[in-house]
């Protein structure tokens, strides 16, 4: 089952935010041709110097944006794994992590060298303000 591996992936997402290395997160590779194309996970800095997560869900004809706490956003992402997404990509300044689910319902995490040299602009601002 993929759930324990996805839980580990979520922990790595939290760690990347806490350590100030978060650059980007997206869900990709759907099962078949679906209305939903991908989901982008971005940090938002609130006026009270806290942060939220913006989830932008891209469909064939529209985009829907919603705002969540970190834990809520990870729960929402979890509902889309295998329904219809098979892959979640976390980009940090330390490394890129790819979470995948195969046809046998097994999850895996592949670690690769980082794509991004810098954390997201909001992440950098959060570090600068001492929020994380």
PDB file of C-alpha atoms in Angstrom:
ATOM      1  CA  UNK A   1       0.000   0.000   0.000  1.00  0.00           C
ATOM      2  CA  UNK A   2       1.206   3.486  -0.835  1.00  0.00           C
ATOM      3  CA  UNK A   3      -0.239   5.363   2.187  1.00  0.00           C
ATOM      4  CA  UNK A   4       2.775   4.991   4.554  1.00  0.00           C
ATOM      5  CA  UNK A   5       5.130   6.166   1.799  1.00  0.00           C
ATOM      6  CA  UNK A   6       2.848   9.131   1.018  1.00  0.00           C
ATOM      7  CA  UNK A   7       2.837  10.000   4.757  1.00  0.00           C
ATOM      8  CA  UNK A   8       6.653  10.006   4.628  1.00  0.00           C
ATOM      9  CA  UNK A   9       6.524  12.243   1.540  1.00  0.00           C
ATOM     10  CA  UNK A  10       4.226  14.662   3.447  1.00  0.00           C
ATOM     11  CA  UNK A  11       6.736  14.751   6.309  1.00  0.00           C
ATOM     12  CA  UNK A  12       9.449  15.698   3.820  1.00  0.00           C
ATOM     13  CA  UNK A  13       7.214  18.525   2.548  1.00  0.00           C
ATOM     14  CA  UNK A  14       6.822  19.829   6.116  1.00  0.00           C
ATOM     15  CA  UNK A  15      10.576  19.508   6.737  1.00  0.00           C
ATOM     16  CA  UNK A  16      11.367  21.474   3.569  1.00  0.00           C
ATOM     17  CA  UNK A  17       9.132  24.332   4.765  1.00  0.00           C
ATOM     18  CA  UNK A  18      10.549  24.242   8.313  1.00  0.00           C
ATOM     19  CA  UNK A  19      14.129  24.269   6.997  1.00  0.00           C
ATOM     20  CA  UNK A  20      13.459  27.018   4.437  1.00  0.00           C
ATOM     21  CA  UNK A  21      14.340  24.897   1.380  1.00  0.00           C
ATOM     22  CA  UNK A  22      10.844  24.548  -0.192  1.00  0.00           C
ATOM     23  CA  UNK A  23      10.697  25.639  -3.841  1.00  0.00           C
ATOM     24  CA  UNK A  24       7.614  24.024  -5.416  1.00  0.00           C
ATOM     25  CA  UNK A  25       5.193  21.088  -5.214  1.00  0.00           C
ATOM     26  CA  UNK A  26       2.893  19.728  -7.897  1.00  0.00           C
ATOM     27  CA  UNK A  27       0.767  16.666  -8.621  1.00  0.00           C
ATOM     28  CA  UNK A  28       1.106  15.261 -12.114  1.00  0.00           C
ATOM     29  CA  UNK A  29       0.653  12.191 -14.319  1.00  0.00           C
ATOM     30  CA  UNK A  30      -3.018  11.367 -14.234  1.00  0.00           C
ATOM     31  CA  UNK A  31      -4.589   7.991 -14.895  1.00  0.00           C
ATOM     32  CA  UNK A  32      -6.037   8.340 -18.395  1.00  0.00           C
ATOM     33  CA  UNK A  33      -7.473  11.524 -19.915  1.00  0.00           C
ATOM     34  CA  UNK A  34      -9.086  13.419 -17.052  1.00  0.00           C
ATOM     35  CA  UNK A  35     -10.764  16.802 -16.651  1.00  0.00           C
ATOM     36  CA  UNK A  36      -8.239  17.670 -13.958  1.00  0.00           C
ATOM     37  CA  UNK A  37      -4.721  18.291 -15.294  1.00  0.00           C
ATOM     38  CA  UNK A  38      -2.600  19.125 -12.256  1.00  0.00           C
ATOM     39  CA  UNK A  39      -2.531  20.687  -8.821  1.00  0.00           C
ATOM     40  CA  UNK A  40       0.005  23.292  -7.721  1.00  0.00           C
ATOM     41  CA  UNK A  41       0.882  23.751  -4.063  1.00  0.00           C
ATOM     42  CA  UNK A  42       2.269  27.203  -3.160  1.00  0.00           C
ATOM     43  CA  UNK A  43       3.120  29.048   0.026  1.00  0.00           C
ATOM     44  CA  UNK A  44       1.194  32.212   0.881  1.00  0.00           C
ATOM     45  CA  UNK A  45       2.398  34.729   3.426  1.00  0.00           C
ATOM     46  CA  UNK A  46      -0.467  36.125   5.491  1.00  0.00           C
ATOM     47  CA  UNK A  47      -0.644  39.703   6.819  1.00  0.00           C
ATOM     48  CA  UNK A  48      -0.183  38.444  10.402  1.00  0.00           C
ATOM     49  CA  UNK A  49       3.160  36.819   9.448  1.00  0.00           C
ATOM     50  CA  UNK A  50       1.746  33.312   9.385  1.00  0.00           C
ATOM     51  CA  UNK A  51       1.573  31.218   6.254  1.00  0.00           C
ATOM     52  CA  UNK A  52      -1.073  29.303   4.359  1.00  0.00           C
ATOM     53  CA  UNK A  53      -1.016  26.976   1.403  1.00  0.00           C
ATOM     54  CA  UNK A  54      -2.623  27.869  -1.898  1.00  0.00           C
ATOM     55  CA  UNK A  55      -3.785  24.896  -3.950  1.00  0.00           C
ATOM     56  CA  UNK A  56      -4.415  25.726  -7.593  1.00  0.00           C
ATOM     57  CA  UNK A  57      -6.326  22.934  -9.297  1.00  0.00           C
ATOM     58  CA  UNK A  58      -6.050  23.143 -13.082  1.00  0.00           C
ATOM     59  CA  UNK A  59      -8.813  21.605 -15.129  1.00  0.00           C
ATOM     60  CA  UNK A  60      -9.111  21.511 -18.923  1.00  0.00           C
ATOM     61  CA  UNK A  61     -11.303  24.618 -18.925  1.00  0.00           C
ATOM     62  CA  UNK A  62     -10.648  26.429 -15.630  1.00  0.00           C
ATOM     63  CA  UNK A  63      -8.469  26.887 -12.572  1.00  0.00           C
ATOM     64  CA  UNK A  64      -9.761  26.801  -9.010  1.00  0.00           C
ATOM     65  CA  UNK A  65      -7.675  28.188  -6.176  1.00  0.00           C
ATOM     66  CA  UNK A  66      -8.253  27.351  -2.518  1.00  0.00           C
ATOM     67  CA  UNK A  67      -6.381  28.273   0.660  1.00  0.00           C
ATOM     68  CA  UNK A  68      -5.576  25.840   3.468  1.00  0.00           C
ATOM     69  CA  UNK A  69      -3.404  25.217   6.488  1.00  0.00           C
ATOM     70  CA  UNK A  70      -0.401  23.015   5.760  1.00  0.00           C
ATOM     71  CA  UNK A  71      -2.024  19.913   7.262  1.00  0.00           C
ATOM     72  CA  UNK A  72      -5.317  20.530   5.421  1.00  0.00           C
ATOM     73  CA  UNK A  73      -3.470  21.003   2.116  1.00  0.00           C
ATOM     74  CA  UNK A  74      -1.599  17.713   2.555  1.00  0.00           C
ATOM     75  CA  UNK A  75      -4.878  15.932   3.354  1.00  0.00           C
ATOM     76  CA  UNK A  76      -6.451  17.402   0.208  1.00  0.00           C
ATOM     77  CA  UNK A  77      -3.466  16.265  -1.881  1.00  0.00           C
ATOM     78  CA  UNK A  78      -3.810  12.784  -0.401  1.00  0.00           C
ATOM     79  CA  UNK A  79      -7.376  12.522  -1.709  1.00  0.00           C
ATOM     80  CA  UNK A  80      -6.059  12.975  -5.270  1.00  0.00           C
ATOM     81  CA  UNK A  81      -3.417  10.242  -5.117  1.00  0.00           C
ATOM     82  CA  UNK A  82      -4.582   7.452  -7.470  1.00  0.00           C
ATOM     83  CA  UNK A  83      -7.667   9.598  -8.014  1.00  0.00           C
ATOM     84  CA  UNK A  84      -6.402  10.475 -10.644  1.00  0.00           C
ATOM     85  CA  UNK A  85      -2.738  11.399  -9.902  1.00  0.00           C
ATOM     86  CA  UNK A  86       0.078   8.876  -9.760  1.00  0.00           C
ATOM     87  CA  UNK A  87       2.930  11.299  -9.052  1.00  0.00           C
ATOM     88  CA  UNK A  88       3.698  14.094  -6.603  1.00  0.00           C
ATOM     89  CA  UNK A  89       6.841  16.185  -7.137  1.00  0.00           C
ATOM     90  CA  UNK A  90       8.499  18.145  -4.336  1.00  0.00           C
ATOM     91  CA  UNK A  91      11.238  20.541  -5.381  1.00  0.00           C
ATOM     92  CA  UNK A  92      13.583  21.834  -2.672  1.00  0.00           C
ATOM     93  CA  UNK A  93      16.976  23.480  -2.769  1.00  0.00           C
ATOM     94  CA  UNK A  94      18.438  20.271  -1.242  1.00  0.00           C
ATOM     95  CA  UNK A  95      16.899  17.743  -3.640  1.00  0.00           C
ATOM     96  CA  UNK A  96      13.888  16.832  -5.746  1.00  0.00           C
ATOM     97  CA  UNK A  97      11.590  14.136  -4.367  1.00  0.00           C
ATOM     98  CA  UNK A  98       9.225  12.228  -6.603  1.00  0.00           C
ATOM     99  CA  UNK A  99       6.463  10.195  -4.976  1.00  0.00           C
ATOM    100  CA  UNK A 100       4.977   7.565  -7.293  1.00  0.00           C
ATOM    101  CA  UNK A 101       2.252   4.936  -7.033  1.00  0.00           C
ATOM    102  CA  UNK A 102       2.525   1.913  -9.315  1.00  0.00           C
ATOM    103  CA  UNK A 103      -0.195  -0.386 -10.671  1.00  0.00           C
ATOM    104  CA  UNK A 104       0.224  -2.718  -7.690  1.00  0.00           C
ATOM    105  CA  UNK A 105      -0.647   0.189  -5.354  1.00  0.00           C
ATOM    106  CA  UNK A 106       2.907   0.382  -3.988  1.00  0.00           C
ATOM    107  CA  UNK A 107       4.396   3.791  -3.288  1.00  0.00           C
ATOM    108  CA  UNK A 108       7.987   4.876  -3.752  1.00  0.00           C
ATOM    109  CA  UNK A 109      10.061   8.007  -3.292  1.00  0.00           C
ATOM    110  CA  UNK A 110      12.871   8.819  -5.685  1.00  0.00           C
ATOM    111  CA  UNK A 111      15.438  11.408  -4.629  1.00  0.00           C
ATOM    112  CA  UNK A 112      17.335  13.375  -7.279  1.00  0.00           C
ATOM    113  CA  UNK A 113      19.642  16.406  -7.355  1.00  0.00           C
ATOM    114  CA  UNK A 114      17.781  19.717  -6.976  1.00  0.00           C
ATOM    115  CA  UNK A 115      16.241  21.443 -10.000  1.00  0.00           C
ATOM    116  CA  UNK A 116      15.993  24.782  -8.182  1.00  0.00           C
ATOM    117  CA  UNK A 117      18.923  26.688  -6.703  1.00  0.00           C
ATOM    118  CA  UNK A 118      16.651  28.997  -4.670  1.00  0.00           C
ATOM    119  CA  UNK A 119      13.640  28.417  -2.471  1.00  0.00           C
ATOM    120  CA  UNK A 120      10.345  29.997  -3.546  1.00  0.00           C
ATOM    121  CA  UNK A 121      10.161  33.807  -3.082  1.00  0.00           C
ATOM    122  CA  UNK A 122       7.552  33.388  -0.333  1.00  0.00           C
ATOM    123  CA  UNK A 123       9.763  30.787   1.400  1.00  0.00           C
ATOM    124  CA  UNK A 124      12.698  33.205   1.292  1.00  0.00           C
ATOM    125  CA  UNK A 125      10.523  35.976   2.754  1.00  0.00           C
ATOM    126  CA  UNK A 126       9.325  33.630   5.513  1.00  0.00           C
ATOM    127  CA  UNK A 127      12.924  32.774   6.400  1.00  0.00           C
ATOM    128  CA  UNK A 128      13.882  36.454   6.344  1.00  0.00           C
ATOM    129  CA  UNK A 129      11.018  37.313   8.724  1.00  0.00           C
ATOM    130  CA  UNK A 130      11.843  34.378  11.004  1.00  0.00           C
ATOM    131  CA  UNK A 131       8.454  32.693  10.464  1.00  0.00           C
ATOM    132  CA  UNK A 132      10.066  29.285  10.009  1.00  0.00           C
TER     133      UNK A 132
END
